[in-house]
XYZ file of N, CA and C in Angstrom:
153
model
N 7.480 45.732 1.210
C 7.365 46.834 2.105
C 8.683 47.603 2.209
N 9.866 46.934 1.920
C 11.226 47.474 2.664
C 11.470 48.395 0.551
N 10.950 47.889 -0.298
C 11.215 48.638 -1.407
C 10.482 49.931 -1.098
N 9.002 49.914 -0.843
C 7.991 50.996 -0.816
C 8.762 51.926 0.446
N 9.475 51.388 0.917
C 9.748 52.571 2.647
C 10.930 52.841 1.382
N 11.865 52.361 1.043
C 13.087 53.089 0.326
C 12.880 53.751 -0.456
N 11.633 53.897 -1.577
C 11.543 54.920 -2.602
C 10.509 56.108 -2.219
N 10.372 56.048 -0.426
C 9.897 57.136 0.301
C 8.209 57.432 0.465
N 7.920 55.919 0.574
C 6.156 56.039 1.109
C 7.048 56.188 2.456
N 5.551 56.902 3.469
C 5.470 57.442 4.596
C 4.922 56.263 5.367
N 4.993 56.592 6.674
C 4.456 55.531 7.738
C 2.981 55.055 7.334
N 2.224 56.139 7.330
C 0.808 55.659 7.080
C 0.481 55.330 5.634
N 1.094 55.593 4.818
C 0.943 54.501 3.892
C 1.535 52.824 3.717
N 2.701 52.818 4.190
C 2.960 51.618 4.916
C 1.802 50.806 5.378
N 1.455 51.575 6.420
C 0.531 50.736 7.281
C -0.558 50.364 6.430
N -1.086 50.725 5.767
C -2.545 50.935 4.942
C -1.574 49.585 4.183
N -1.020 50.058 3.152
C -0.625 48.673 2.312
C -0.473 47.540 2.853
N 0.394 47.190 4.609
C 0.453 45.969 4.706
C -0.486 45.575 5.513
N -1.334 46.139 5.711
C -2.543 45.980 6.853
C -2.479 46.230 8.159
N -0.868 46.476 8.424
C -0.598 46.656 10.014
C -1.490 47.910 11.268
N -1.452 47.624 11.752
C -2.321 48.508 12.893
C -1.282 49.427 13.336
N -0.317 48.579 13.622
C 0.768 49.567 14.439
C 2.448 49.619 13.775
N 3.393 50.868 14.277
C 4.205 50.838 13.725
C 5.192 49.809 14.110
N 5.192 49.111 15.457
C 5.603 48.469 15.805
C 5.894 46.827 14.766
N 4.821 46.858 14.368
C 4.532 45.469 13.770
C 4.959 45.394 12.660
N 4.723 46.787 11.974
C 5.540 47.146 10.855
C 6.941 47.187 10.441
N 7.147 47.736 11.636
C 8.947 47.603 11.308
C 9.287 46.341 11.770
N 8.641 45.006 12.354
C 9.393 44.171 11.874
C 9.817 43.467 10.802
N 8.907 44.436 9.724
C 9.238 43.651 8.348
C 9.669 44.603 7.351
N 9.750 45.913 7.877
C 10.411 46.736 6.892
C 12.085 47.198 7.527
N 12.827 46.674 6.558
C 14.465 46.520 7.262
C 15.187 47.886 6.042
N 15.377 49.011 6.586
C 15.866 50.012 4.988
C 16.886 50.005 5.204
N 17.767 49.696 4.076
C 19.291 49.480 4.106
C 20.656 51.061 4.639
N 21.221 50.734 5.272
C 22.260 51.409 5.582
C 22.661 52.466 5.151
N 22.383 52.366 3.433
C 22.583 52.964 2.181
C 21.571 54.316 2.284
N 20.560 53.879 1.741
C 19.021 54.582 1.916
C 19.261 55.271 2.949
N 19.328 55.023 4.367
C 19.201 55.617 5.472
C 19.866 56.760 5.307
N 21.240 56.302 5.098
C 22.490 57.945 5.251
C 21.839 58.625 3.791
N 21.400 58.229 2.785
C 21.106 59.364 1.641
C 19.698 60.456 2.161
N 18.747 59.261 2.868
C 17.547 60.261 3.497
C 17.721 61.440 4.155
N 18.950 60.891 5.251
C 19.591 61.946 6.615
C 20.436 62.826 6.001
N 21.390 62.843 4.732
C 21.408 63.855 4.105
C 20.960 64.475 3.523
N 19.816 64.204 2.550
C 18.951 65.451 2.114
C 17.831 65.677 3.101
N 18.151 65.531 4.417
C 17.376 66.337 5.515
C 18.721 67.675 6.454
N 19.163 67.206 6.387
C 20.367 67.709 6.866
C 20.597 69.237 6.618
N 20.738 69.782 7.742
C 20.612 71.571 7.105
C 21.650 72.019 6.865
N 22.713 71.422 7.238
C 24.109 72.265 6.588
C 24.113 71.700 5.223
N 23.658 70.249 4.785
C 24.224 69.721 3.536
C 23.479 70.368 2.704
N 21.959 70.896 2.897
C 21.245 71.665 2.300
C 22.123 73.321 2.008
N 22.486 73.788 2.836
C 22.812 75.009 2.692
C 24.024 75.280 1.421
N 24.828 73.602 0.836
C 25.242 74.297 0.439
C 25.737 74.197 -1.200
């Protein structure tokens, strides 16, 4: 699950793959590394986009 959330499936596919009902339950088993996180939040990022 924690590979499929890093190469950017969405919540509800998550859920569908591990059977979970809720997101809650989900993220106790999907942990995305430190790494991943800051690369996501920069290519969301509107100044880093701009330039």
């Amino acid at each position: 699950m924690t590979h499929a959330a890093e190469d950017g499936a969405n919540t509800s596919t998550l859920l569908s793959f591990s059977g979970h009902t809720s997101v809650a339950s989900l993220a106790r088993y999907v942990r995305v590394s430190p790494e991943v996180l800051r690369r996501w939040q920069q290519r969301r990022d509107p100044a880093t986009r701009r330039r």
